[in-house]
Amino acid sequence: MTARARVLDLGGIQLPLDLVTESNAILGKKGSGKSTAGLDLFEEIYNVGVPVVSIDPKGDHWGVRSGADGTPDQGLPVPVFGGLHGDLPLAADSGEYIADLLRSRNLSAVLDVSEFSAAERRKFLTAFTNRLYRRAERAPMHLLIEEAHEVIPQRVDSGDAPMVGAFERLVKLGRFKGIGVTMLSQRSASLNKNVLTQVDNLFMLRTVSPQDRAAVRAWIETHSESSAIIDSLPSLATGECWLWQPERGEPVKFRFRPRRTYDAGTTPKVGESPRPPATLADINLAAIQSEMAATIERARNDDPKALRQRIVALERQLAQQTDSGVAEPRLVEVPVPVITDDDRKALEGMIDRFEHLVADEARGLVRDLQEAMATGEALAERLRAVVRDAPPARSGQTSPARNAPRVAPQRTLSPEIRAKLPRNVVLRPAASTDGDLKLSKMQKAIVTTLAAHGELSTRQIGLFTGYAHKSGSFANSLSGLRTRGLIIGGAQAISVTPEGLTVLDANGGFEPLPSGQALVEWWLAKLPKAQAAMLSALLEVYPEPLSVDELAARTGYAAGSGSFANNRSRLNVAELIHGTRDALYAADTLGIAHRQR
């Protein structure tokens, strides 16, 4: 038995097997050798014994079934599903079946989607990718996506959103399931940036377009000093590339080896004889067809919709037989899915969280209306006072034009105040005040928090100040500050004005937030014990995420408890963490500082 290789030999470079479960991008203009580079990777991953699957919207990856000279030698015995050269058909509604078949059998394959319409391709790939991620296996597997800008575009139409979301999740989180992804694209500027920024390894071949070079410049420059390298991209030879691997050192320049399999997508050249047709390597189609049929049958038997349809049909048949006197009613046993106790507890927890969310949003709407009413009443009272106290016009004295603008006095901030402001503070236009410098305790806390943190929602202000943001006194304090022109904005985006900073300075000023690791330590010291433990756990694994269950296990709290959910919610509100139940991340500002400590 031949020993498996322990590296991926791409010709000019040998790369570790870890690349198999990482996210990669191979970018280059048409004719730069991009497809050859991707299929070199396909050949290498297959030869180290890891299943590799190609998603092929061009219809020429079937050439891996044959050797480079068109004979079966060195051809890979992988099945081709769909397309003009397919061994087996590929239906638009078979995405889940194919994912089950390939993952359960550890099969390598080419999925030729070139004959699908845009809607059919979208349907198949969305179901396939979602199913692939949801399966329980954690064995290594690699997915190669040709022309990735067509299936993971930067401009996402509403119909493409589920497909793009499925691929984005696979690129970000597939590594934890053992699934690596390589995206190939000749149009870097059209490839979805949310996905491109997640790649671990970037292969850049010849790229001429300024837009395409600009699309990857930000990614590259965050990992290396590379202006000269970017400028060299238009002059690279075919197959030559720069490789960025931020976690493995400096950029490397090398040239991909020639393919060992048949290049079915090569452009015919004038004056050359036609290439000989390829002879394909043998595969055991009968076994795959048998397993495919069994997979489809299992899926149908487990499909609740199909079971319900079967029950309705049987009930209709039984009623007809009874009415005609053909047969007596009889019981028909039909297997149906059973909800376990664990499923029921999970559903009840989801319902509780949903009810809590709806109630919280409803209370928020009521609070916003109360704030608007209080502000309106305060403004109306102020206008009545102006009208009441205005002196009568003297004879011959003209009144200002009704629509003439009122000029508020201009105020400037001192350099000392400006130096304390956070970079993200939003200074709105200041309103004129009556010179009153007094602030209540709650008002001072609100203005101080806005000066230190920048633009915040009412909920965030309440969290940072310790006051109940739904209380009447809190709403009155906000209304009073708005009326005096010290703050401005609605419930979701409130900021301090220059007037507010001037008044705050007269009331003792404020301490700016620290930066870097000092900011991390400041938050950990300020937060309650449970929240500090959660943030600390997420910082330790940054930039990787933790699921809710993993976070609970690391912090010693019960994932299903109300206190755990409430503390997690407060961290989300404070924007110290973000994500979903399956993937929670520490905020980038804190995570980057913590890693650099």
Coordinates of C-alpha atoms in Angstrom, one line a residue:
M1 CA 0.0 0.0 0.0
T2 CA 1.4 3.4 -1.0
A3 CA 2.0 5.8 1.8
R4 CA 0.0 9.0 1.6
A5 CA 1.9 12.3 1.1
R6 CA 2.1 14.5 4.1
V7 CA 2.3 17.8 2.1
L8 CA 0.5 19.4 -0.8
D9 CA 3.0 19.7 -3.7
L10 CA 1.9 22.5 -6.0
G11 CA 5.1 22.6 -7.9
G12 CA 6.9 25.7 -6.8
I13 CA 6.0 25.2 -3.2
Q14 CA 5.0 22.5 -0.7
L15 CA 2.2 23.4 1.8
P16 CA 1.1 21.7 5.0
L17 CA -2.0 19.5 5.1
D18 CA -3.7 22.1 7.4
L19 CA -4.6 24.0 4.2
V20 CA -7.2 21.3 3.5
T21 CA -9.5 22.6 6.3
E22 CA -8.7 26.3 5.9
S23 CA -10.4 28.9 3.7
N24 CA -8.5 29.9 0.6
A25 CA -8.9 32.2 -2.4
I26 CA -7.3 31.9 -5.8
L27 CA -7.7 35.2 -7.7
G28 CA -6.4 36.1 -11.1
K29 CA -7.6 37.4 -14.5
K30 CA -8.8 35.2 -17.3
G31 CA -5.9 33.2 -18.7
S32 CA -3.6 33.7 -15.7
G33 CA -3.7 30.0 -14.8
K34 CA -6.3 30.3 -12.1
S35 CA -8.3 27.2 -13.0
T36 CA -5.1 25.1 -13.3
A37 CA -4.1 26.3 -9.9
G38 CA -7.4 25.3 -8.4
L39 CA -7.4 21.9 -10.0
D40 CA -3.8 21.3 -8.9
L41 CA -5.1 21.8 -5.4
F42 CA -8.0 19.4 -6.2
E43 CA -5.5 16.7 -7.4
E44 CA -3.3 17.1 -4.3
I45 CA -6.1 17.0 -1.8
Y46 CA -7.5 13.9 -3.5
N47 CA -4.1 12.2 -3.5
V48 CA -3.7 12.7 0.3
G49 CA -6.9 10.8 0.9
V50 CA -9.3 13.6 1.7
P51 CA -12.6 14.0 -0.1
V52 CA -12.7 17.0 -2.3
V53 CA -15.7 18.3 -4.2
S54 CA -15.7 20.8 -7.0
I55 CA -18.7 23.1 -7.7
D56 CA -18.3 23.8 -11.4
P57 CA -20.5 26.5 -13.2
K58 CA -18.2 26.4 -16.3
G59 CA -18.7 22.7 -17.2
D60 CA -15.0 21.7 -17.7
H61 CA -13.9 20.2 -14.4
W62 CA -15.0 16.7 -15.7
G63 CA -11.4 16.6 -17.1
V64 CA -10.1 15.4 -13.8
R65 CA -11.4 11.9 -14.8
S66 CA -8.7 11.7 -17.4
G67 CA -4.9 12.1 -17.5
A68 CA -3.3 15.2 -19.0
D69 CA -2.7 13.4 -22.3
G70 CA -6.3 12.3 -22.6
T71 CA -5.7 8.7 -21.5
P72 CA -7.1 7.2 -18.2
D73 CA -3.6 7.1 -16.7
Q74 CA -3.5 9.6 -13.8
G75 CA -7.2 10.3 -14.2
L76 CA -9.0 10.5 -10.9
P77 CA -11.9 8.0 -10.4
V78 CA -14.4 10.6 -9.1
P79 CA -18.0 10.8 -10.2
V80 CA -19.2 13.7 -12.2
F81 CA -22.8 14.8 -11.4
G82 CA -24.7 16.8 -14.0
G83 CA -23.5 18.8 -17.1
L84 CA -22.9 17.5 -20.6
H85 CA -20.2 15.0 -19.5
G86 CA -21.9 13.8 -16.3
D87 CA -21.8 10.2 -15.1
L88 CA -25.0 10.8 -13.1
P89 CA -27.8 13.3 -13.4
L90 CA -28.1 16.3 -11.1
A91 CA -31.5 17.7 -10.3
A92 CA -32.1 21.2 -9.0
D93 CA -34.0 19.8 -6.0
S94 CA -31.4 17.2 -5.1
G95 CA -29.0 19.4 -3.0
E96 CA -29.7 17.8 0.3
Y97 CA -29.5 14.3 -1.2
I98 CA -26.1 14.9 -2.8
A99 CA -24.7 16.4 0.4
D100 CA -25.9 13.4 2.4
L101 CA -24.4 11.0 -0.2
L102 CA -21.0 12.6 -0.5
R103 CA -20.5 13.2 3.3
S104 CA -21.8 9.8 4.4
R105 CA -19.7 8.0 1.8
N106 CA -16.6 10.3 2.0
L107 CA -16.8 10.7 -1.8
S108 CA -14.9 13.1 -4.0
A109 CA -17.0 14.5 -6.8
V110 CA -17.5 17.2 -9.5
L111 CA -20.9 18.9 -9.2
D112 CA -21.4 20.4 -12.7
V113 CA -24.1 23.1 -12.4
S114 CA -23.3 24.7 -15.8
E115 CA -26.6 23.5 -17.3
F116 CA -28.8 24.9 -14.5
S117 CA -30.6 28.2 -14.9
A118 CA -29.8 30.9 -12.3
A119 CA -32.9 29.9 -10.2
E120 CA -32.1 26.2 -10.4
R121 CA -28.4 26.8 -9.4
R122 CA -29.5 29.0 -6.5
K123 CA -31.9 26.3 -5.3
F124 CA -29.4 23.5 -5.5
L125 CA -26.4 25.2 -4.0
T126 CA -28.4 26.7 -1.1
A127 CA -29.8 23.3 -0.1
F128 CA -26.5 21.5 -0.7
T129 CA -24.4 24.0 1.4
N130 CA -26.8 24.3 4.3
R131 CA -27.1 20.5 4.5
L132 CA -23.3 20.0 4.3
Y133 CA -22.8 22.3 7.2
R134 CA -25.6 20.9 9.4
R135 CA -24.4 17.3 9.2
A136 CA -22.7 15.9 12.3
E137 CA -19.5 14.7 10.7
R138 CA -16.2 16.4 11.6
A139 CA -13.9 14.5 9.2
P140 CA -11.8 16.6 6.8
M141 CA -13.3 17.6 3.5
H142 CA -12.6 20.3 1.0
L143 CA -15.0 22.3 -1.3
L144 CA -13.6 24.0 -4.5
I145 CA -15.8 26.8 -5.9
E146 CA -15.1 27.8 -9.5
E147 CA -16.2 31.3 -10.6
A148 CA -17.0 32.0 -7.0
H149 CA -18.1 35.6 -7.8
E150 CA -21.2 34.1 -9.6
V151 CA -22.4 32.1 -6.5
I152 CA -21.0 34.5 -3.7
P153 CA -21.4 37.9 -5.4
Q154 CA -20.7 41.3 -3.8
R155 CA -24.0 42.7 -4.9
V156 CA -26.6 40.4 -3.4
D157 CA -30.1 40.3 -4.8
S158 CA -32.9 39.3 -2.6
G159 CA -33.1 35.9 -4.3
D160 CA -29.4 35.2 -3.8
A161 CA -29.3 36.1 -0.1
P162 CA -30.0 32.6 1.3
M163 CA -27.3 31.1 -1.0
V164 CA -24.7 33.8 -0.2
G165 CA -25.5 33.4 3.5
A166 CA -25.0 29.7 3.4
F167 CA -21.6 30.0 1.7
E168 CA -20.6 32.8 4.1
R169 CA -21.4 30.6 7.1
L170 CA -19.4 27.7 5.6
V171 CA -16.4 29.9 4.9
K172 CA -16.4 31.4 8.4
L173 CA -17.3 28.3 10.5
G174 CA -16.8 25.3 8.2
R175 CA -13.3 24.8 9.7
F176 CA -14.9 23.6 13.0
K177 CA -16.7 20.9 11.0
G178 CA -13.5 19.9 9.2
I179 CA -14.7 21.6 5.9
G180 CA -12.2 23.7 4.0
V181 CA -13.1 26.0 1.1
T182 CA -11.2 27.3 -1.9
M183 CA -12.8 30.1 -4.0
L184 CA -11.6 30.7 -7.5
S185 CA -12.5 34.0 -9.2
Q186 CA -11.3 36.1 -12.2
R187 CA -13.3 39.1 -10.9
S188 CA -12.0 39.9 -7.4
A189 CA -14.0 43.1 -7.2
S190 CA -17.2 41.1 -7.7
L191 CA -16.5 38.5 -5.0
N192 CA -18.4 39.1 -1.7
K193 CA -16.1 41.0 0.6
N194 CA -17.7 39.5 3.8
V195 CA -16.4 36.2 2.5
L196 CA -13.1 37.3 1.0
T197 CA -12.0 38.9 4.3
Q198 CA -12.4 35.5 6.1
V199 CA -9.8 33.6 4.0
D200 CA -6.7 32.2 5.7
N201 CA -4.6 32.0 2.5
L202 CA -4.7 34.2 -0.5
F203 CA -3.2 33.1 -3.9
M204 CA -2.9 36.1 -6.3
L205 CA -2.1 35.4 -9.9
R206 CA -1.8 37.9 -12.8
T207 CA -4.3 40.8 -12.1
V208 CA -4.5 43.8 -14.3
S209 CA -7.7 45.6 -13.5
P210 CA -7.3 48.4 -10.9
Q211 CA -10.7 47.6 -9.4
D212 CA -9.7 43.9 -8.9
R213 CA -6.4 44.9 -7.3
A214 CA -8.1 47.4 -5.1
A215 CA -10.5 44.7 -3.9
V216 CA -7.8 42.7 -2.3
R217 CA -5.5 45.6 -1.3
A218 CA -7.1 46.2 2.1
W219 CA -6.9 42.4 3.0
I220 CA -3.2 42.3 1.9
E221 CA -2.1 45.5 3.6
T222 CA -3.5 44.4 7.0
H223 CA -1.1 41.5 6.9
S224 CA 2.1 42.8 5.2
E225 CA 3.8 45.8 3.6
S226 CA 2.9 45.0 0.1
S227 CA 2.6 48.0 -2.2
A228 CA 5.5 46.8 -4.4
I229 CA 3.9 43.3 -4.6
I230 CA 0.5 44.7 -5.6
D231 CA 2.2 46.7 -8.3
S232 CA 3.9 43.6 -9.7
L233 CA 0.6 41.7 -10.2
P234 CA 0.0 42.8 -13.8
S235 CA 3.4 41.4 -14.9
L236 CA 3.2 37.9 -13.4
A237 CA 3.6 35.0 -15.9
T238 CA 0.8 32.5 -16.4
G239 CA 0.7 30.2 -13.4
E240 CA 2.9 32.5 -11.3
C241 CA 1.5 33.8 -8.1
W242 CA 2.1 35.5 -4.8
L243 CA 0.8 33.6 -1.7
W244 CA -0.1 35.4 1.5
Q245 CA -0.3 33.2 4.6
P246 CA -0.4 35.7 7.5
E247 CA 0.0 33.0 10.2
R248 CA 2.9 31.3 8.4
G249 CA 5.2 34.2 7.6
E250 CA 6.0 36.6 4.8
P251 CA 4.4 36.5 1.3
V252 CA 6.0 33.9 -1.1
K253 CA 6.2 34.0 -4.8
F254 CA 6.1 30.7 -6.8
R255 CA 4.7 29.0 -9.9
F256 CA 2.0 26.3 -10.0
R257 CA 3.0 23.0 -11.6
P258 CA 1.2 21.8 -14.8
R259 CA -2.0 19.8 -14.2
R260 CA -1.7 16.0 -14.1
T261 CA -5.3 15.7 -15.3
Y262 CA -7.0 16.6 -18.6
D263 CA -7.5 20.3 -19.2
A264 CA -11.0 20.3 -20.7
G265 CA -11.3 24.1 -20.6
T266 CA -8.2 25.0 -22.6
T267 CA -8.9 27.6 -25.3
P268 CA -8.4 26.1 -28.9
K269 CA -5.6 27.9 -30.8
V270 CA -5.6 28.7 -34.5
G271 CA -3.5 26.4 -36.5
E272 CA -3.2 23.6 -33.9
S273 CA -4.7 20.2 -34.4
P274 CA -7.8 19.4 -32.2
R275 CA -6.9 17.8 -28.9
P276 CA -7.7 14.0 -28.6
P277 CA -10.9 13.3 -26.7
A278 CA -10.3 12.2 -23.1
T279 CA -10.7 8.6 -22.0
L280 CA -12.1 8.6 -18.5
A281 CA -10.9 6.6 -15.5
D282 CA -13.3 3.9 -14.4
I283 CA -15.5 4.4 -11.4
N284 CA -18.0 2.1 -9.7
L285 CA -21.1 3.8 -10.9
A286 CA -23.4 1.0 -9.9
A287 CA -22.4 1.3 -6.3
I288 CA -22.9 5.1 -6.3
Q289 CA -26.3 4.8 -8.0
S290 CA -27.4 2.2 -5.5
E291 CA -26.3 4.3 -2.5
M292 CA -27.8 7.5 -4.1
A293 CA -31.2 5.7 -4.4
A294 CA -31.0 4.6 -0.8
T295 CA -30.1 8.1 0.3
I296 CA -33.1 9.6 -1.5
E297 CA -35.4 6.9 -0.1
R298 CA -34.2 7.6 3.5
A299 CA -34.7 11.3 3.0
R300 CA -38.2 10.8 1.7
N301 CA -39.0 8.5 4.6
D302 CA -37.8 11.2 7.1
D303 CA -39.6 14.0 5.3
P304 CA -42.5 15.2 7.5
K305 CA -44.2 16.8 4.5
A306 CA -44.1 13.6 2.5
L307 CA -45.4 11.7 5.5
R308 CA -48.4 14.1 5.9
Q309 CA -49.2 13.7 2.2
R310 CA -49.1 9.9 2.6
I311 CA -51.4 10.1 5.6
V312 CA -53.9 12.3 3.7
A313 CA -53.9 9.9 0.7
L314 CA -54.4 6.9 2.9
E315 CA -57.3 8.5 4.7
R316 CA -58.9 9.5 1.4
Q317 CA -58.5 5.9 0.1
L318 CA -60.0 4.5 3.3
A319 CA -63.0 6.8 3.2
Q320 CA -63.7 5.8 -0.4
Q321 CA -63.5 2.1 0.4
T322 CA -65.9 2.6 3.4
D323 CA -68.4 4.6 1.4
S324 CA -68.5 2.0 -1.4
G325 CA -68.7 -0.9 1.0
V326 CA -65.6 -2.5 -0.4
A327 CA -63.8 -2.8 2.8
E328 CA -64.1 -2.3 6.5
P329 CA -62.2 0.5 8.1
R330 CA -58.8 -0.6 9.3
L331 CA -56.0 1.0 11.2
V332 CA -52.9 2.0 9.1
E333 CA -49.6 2.5 10.9
V334 CA -47.6 5.3 9.5
P335 CA -44.2 6.2 11.1
V336 CA -44.1 9.9 12.1
P337 CA -41.3 11.9 13.7
V338 CA -41.5 12.0 17.5
I339 CA -40.6 15.0 19.5
T340 CA -38.3 14.0 22.3
D341 CA -38.1 15.7 25.8
D342 CA -34.9 17.4 24.8
D343 CA -36.6 18.7 21.6
R344 CA -39.6 19.9 23.6
K345 CA -37.4 21.7 26.1
A346 CA -35.5 23.4 23.3
L347 CA -38.7 24.5 21.6
E348 CA -40.1 25.9 24.9
G349 CA -36.9 27.8 25.5
M350 CA -37.1 29.3 22.0
I351 CA -40.7 30.3 22.6
D352 CA -39.8 31.9 25.9
R353 CA -37.0 33.9 24.3
F354 CA -39.3 34.9 21.4
E355 CA -42.0 36.2 23.8
H356 CA -39.3 38.0 25.8
L357 CA -38.0 39.7 22.6
V358 CA -41.5 40.7 21.4
A359 CA -42.3 42.1 24.9
D360 CA -39.0 44.0 25.0
E361 CA -39.5 45.5 21.6
A362 CA -43.1 46.6 22.5
R363 CA -41.9 48.2 25.7
G364 CA -39.2 50.0 23.6
L365 CA -41.8 51.4 21.2
V366 CA -43.9 52.7 24.1
R367 CA -40.8 54.2 25.7
D368 CA -39.9 56.0 22.5
L369 CA -43.4 57.4 22.2
Q370 CA -43.3 58.6 25.8
E371 CA -39.9 60.3 25.1
A372 CA -41.3 62.0 22.0
M373 CA -44.4 63.2 23.8
A374 CA -42.3 64.5 26.7
T375 CA -40.0 66.4 24.3
G376 CA -42.9 67.8 22.4
E377 CA -44.6 69.0 25.6
A378 CA -41.4 70.6 26.8
L379 CA -40.9 72.4 23.5
A380 CA -44.5 73.6 23.5
E381 CA -44.2 74.9 27.0
R382 CA -41.0 76.8 26.0
L383 CA -42.7 78.3 23.0
R384 CA -45.6 79.4 25.1
A385 CA -43.1 81.1 27.5
V386 CA -41.4 82.9 24.7
V387 CA -44.8 84.2 23.4
R388 CA -45.9 85.1 26.9
D389 CA -42.8 87.0 27.9
A390 CA -42.2 88.8 24.5
P391 CA -42.6 92.6 24.9
P392 CA -45.3 94.2 22.7
A393 CA -44.1 95.9 19.5
R394 CA -43.8 99.7 19.7
S395 CA -45.5 102.0 17.2
G396 CA -43.5 102.1 14.0
Q397 CA -41.4 99.1 15.0
T398 CA -41.3 96.4 12.4
S399 CA -41.3 92.7 13.2
P400 CA -38.8 90.4 11.7
A401 CA -39.9 88.5 8.6
R402 CA -41.9 85.4 9.5
N403 CA -39.4 83.0 7.8
A404 CA -36.2 84.9 8.6
P405 CA -33.7 82.5 10.1
R406 CA -32.7 82.8 13.8
V407 CA -29.0 82.9 14.3
A408 CA -27.8 81.0 17.3
P409 CA -24.6 82.1 19.0
Q410 CA -21.6 80.1 17.8
R411 CA -19.6 78.3 20.5
T412 CA -16.2 76.5 20.1
L413 CA -14.8 73.8 22.2
S414 CA -11.5 74.2 24.0
P415 CA -8.6 72.1 23.0
E416 CA -8.7 70.4 26.5
I417 CA -12.3 69.2 25.9
R418 CA -11.6 68.0 22.3
A419 CA -8.5 66.0 23.5
K420 CA -10.7 64.0 25.8
L421 CA -13.3 63.0 23.1
P422 CA -13.3 59.4 21.8
R423 CA -12.7 59.1 18.0
N424 CA -16.2 57.9 17.3
V425 CA -17.9 60.8 19.1
V426 CA -20.6 62.5 17.0
L427 CA -20.9 66.2 17.6
R428 CA -24.3 67.4 16.4
P429 CA -25.1 71.1 15.7
A430 CA -25.5 72.9 19.1
A431 CA -28.7 74.7 20.1
S432 CA -28.6 77.9 21.9
T433 CA -29.1 77.6 25.7
D434 CA -30.0 80.1 28.3
G435 CA -26.6 79.9 30.0
D436 CA -27.8 77.6 32.8
L437 CA -24.9 75.3 33.8
K438 CA -26.7 73.2 36.4
L439 CA -27.1 69.5 35.8
S440 CA -29.0 66.9 37.9
K441 CA -27.1 63.8 39.0
M442 CA -28.8 61.7 36.3
Q443 CA -28.3 64.3 33.6
K444 CA -24.6 64.6 34.4
A445 CA -24.3 60.8 34.2
I446 CA -26.0 60.8 30.8
V447 CA -23.9 63.6 29.3
T448 CA -20.7 62.1 30.8
T449 CA -21.4 58.7 29.3
L450 CA -22.1 60.2 25.8
A451 CA -18.9 62.3 26.0
A452 CA -16.8 59.2 26.8
H453 CA -18.5 56.6 24.5
G454 CA -19.8 58.6 21.6
E455 CA -23.2 58.1 19.9
L456 CA -25.4 55.6 21.9
S457 CA -29.0 54.4 22.1
T458 CA -31.2 55.0 25.2
R459 CA -30.8 51.4 26.1
Q460 CA -27.0 51.6 26.0
I461 CA -27.0 54.9 28.0
G462 CA -29.1 53.2 30.7
L463 CA -26.7 50.2 30.7
F464 CA -23.6 52.4 31.1
T465 CA -25.1 54.8 33.6
G466 CA -26.9 52.2 35.8
Y467 CA -30.3 53.9 35.5
A468 CA -33.5 52.2 34.2
H469 CA -33.8 53.5 30.7
K470 CA -37.6 52.7 30.7
S471 CA -38.4 54.9 33.8
G472 CA -40.2 58.2 33.7
S473 CA -37.4 60.0 35.4
F474 CA -34.9 58.8 32.8
A475 CA -37.2 60.0 30.0
N476 CA -37.6 63.4 31.7
S477 CA -33.8 63.8 32.1
L478 CA -33.3 63.1 28.4
S479 CA -36.2 65.5 27.5
G480 CA -34.6 68.3 29.7
L481 CA -31.2 67.8 28.1
R482 CA -32.7 67.9 24.6
T483 CA -34.7 71.1 25.4
R484 CA -31.5 72.8 26.5
G485 CA -29.7 71.7 23.4
L486 CA -27.1 69.6 25.4
I487 CA -27.9 66.4 23.5
I488 CA -29.6 65.6 20.2
G489 CA -31.0 62.6 18.3
G490 CA -33.6 59.9 18.6
A491 CA -33.9 56.8 20.8
Q492 CA -31.5 54.8 18.7
A493 CA -28.8 57.4 18.1
I494 CA -28.2 60.1 20.8
S495 CA -25.1 62.2 20.9
V496 CA -23.8 65.1 22.9
T497 CA -23.6 68.6 21.4
P498 CA -20.8 71.2 21.8
E499 CA -23.1 73.0 24.3
G500 CA -23.4 69.8 26.3
L501 CA -19.6 69.4 26.5
T502 CA -19.2 73.0 27.6
V503 CA -21.7 72.5 30.4
L504 CA -20.1 69.2 31.3
D505 CA -16.7 70.9 31.6
A506 CA -18.2 73.4 34.0
N507 CA -19.5 70.5 36.1
G508 CA -16.2 68.8 36.6
G509 CA -15.5 67.4 33.1
F510 CA -15.1 63.7 32.3
E511 CA -12.4 61.0 32.1
P512 CA -11.9 59.7 28.5
L513 CA -11.8 55.9 28.0
P514 CA -8.4 54.2 27.9
S515 CA -7.2 52.4 24.7
G516 CA -5.6 49.1 23.8
Q517 CA -5.3 46.5 26.5
A518 CA -6.1 49.2 29.2
L519 CA -9.5 49.4 27.7
V520 CA -10.0 45.6 27.9
E521 CA -9.0 45.7 31.6
W522 CA -11.3 48.7 32.2
W523 CA -14.3 46.8 30.9
L524 CA -13.4 43.6 32.7
A525 CA -13.2 45.6 36.0
K526 CA -16.4 47.5 35.3
L527 CA -18.7 44.6 34.2
P528 CA -20.6 42.4 36.7
K529 CA -18.9 39.0 37.4
A530 CA -20.9 37.0 34.9
Q531 CA -20.5 39.4 32.1
A532 CA -16.8 39.8 32.7
A533 CA -16.4 36.0 32.7
M534 CA -18.3 35.8 29.3
L535 CA -16.2 38.6 27.7
S536 CA -13.0 37.1 29.0
A537 CA -13.8 33.7 27.6
L538 CA -14.5 35.1 24.1
L539 CA -11.4 37.3 24.2
E540 CA -9.2 34.2 25.0
V541 CA -10.3 32.5 21.7
Y542 CA -10.5 35.6 19.5
P543 CA -10.8 35.8 16.5
E544 CA -12.5 32.4 16.7
P545 CA -16.1 32.2 18.0
L546 CA -17.8 30.2 20.7
S547 CA -21.4 28.8 20.7
V548 CA -23.7 29.6 23.5
D549 CA -23.2 26.1 24.9
E550 CA -19.4 26.4 24.7
L551 CA -19.5 29.8 26.4
A552 CA -21.6 28.4 29.2
A553 CA -19.3 25.5 29.7
R554 CA -16.2 27.7 29.9
T555 CA -17.8 30.2 32.3
G556 CA -19.6 27.6 34.5
Y557 CA -23.1 29.0 33.9
A558 CA -26.2 27.2 32.7
A559 CA -26.8 28.0 29.0
G560 CA -30.6 27.8 29.4
S561 CA -30.9 30.0 32.5
G562 CA -32.6 33.4 32.3
S563 CA -29.6 35.1 34.1
F564 CA -27.2 33.8 31.5
A565 CA -29.4 35.0 28.6
N566 CA -29.9 38.4 30.2
N567 CA -26.1 38.9 30.8
R568 CA -25.4 37.8 27.3
S569 CA -28.0 40.3 26.0
R570 CA -26.5 43.1 28.0
L571 CA -23.1 42.4 26.4
N572 CA -24.7 42.5 23.0
V573 CA -26.4 45.8 23.8
A574 CA -23.1 47.3 24.9
E575 CA -21.6 46.0 21.6
L576 CA -18.8 44.2 23.5
I577 CA -19.8 40.9 21.8
H578 CA -21.8 40.1 18.7
G579 CA -23.0 37.1 16.7
T580 CA -25.6 34.3 17.0
R581 CA -26.2 31.3 19.3
D582 CA -23.9 29.2 17.1
A583 CA -21.1 31.7 16.9
L584 CA -20.5 34.5 19.4
Y585 CA -17.4 36.8 18.9
A586 CA -15.7 39.4 21.1
A587 CA -15.8 42.9 19.7
D588 CA -12.9 43.5 17.3
T589 CA -11.6 46.5 19.1
L590 CA -11.2 44.6 22.3
G591 CA -10.2 41.3 20.6
I592 CA -7.3 42.9 18.6
A593 CA -6.0 44.7 21.7
H594 CA -6.1 41.6 23.8
R595 CA -4.2 39.6 21.2
Q596 CA -1.5 42.3 20.9
R597 CA -1.0 42.5 24.7

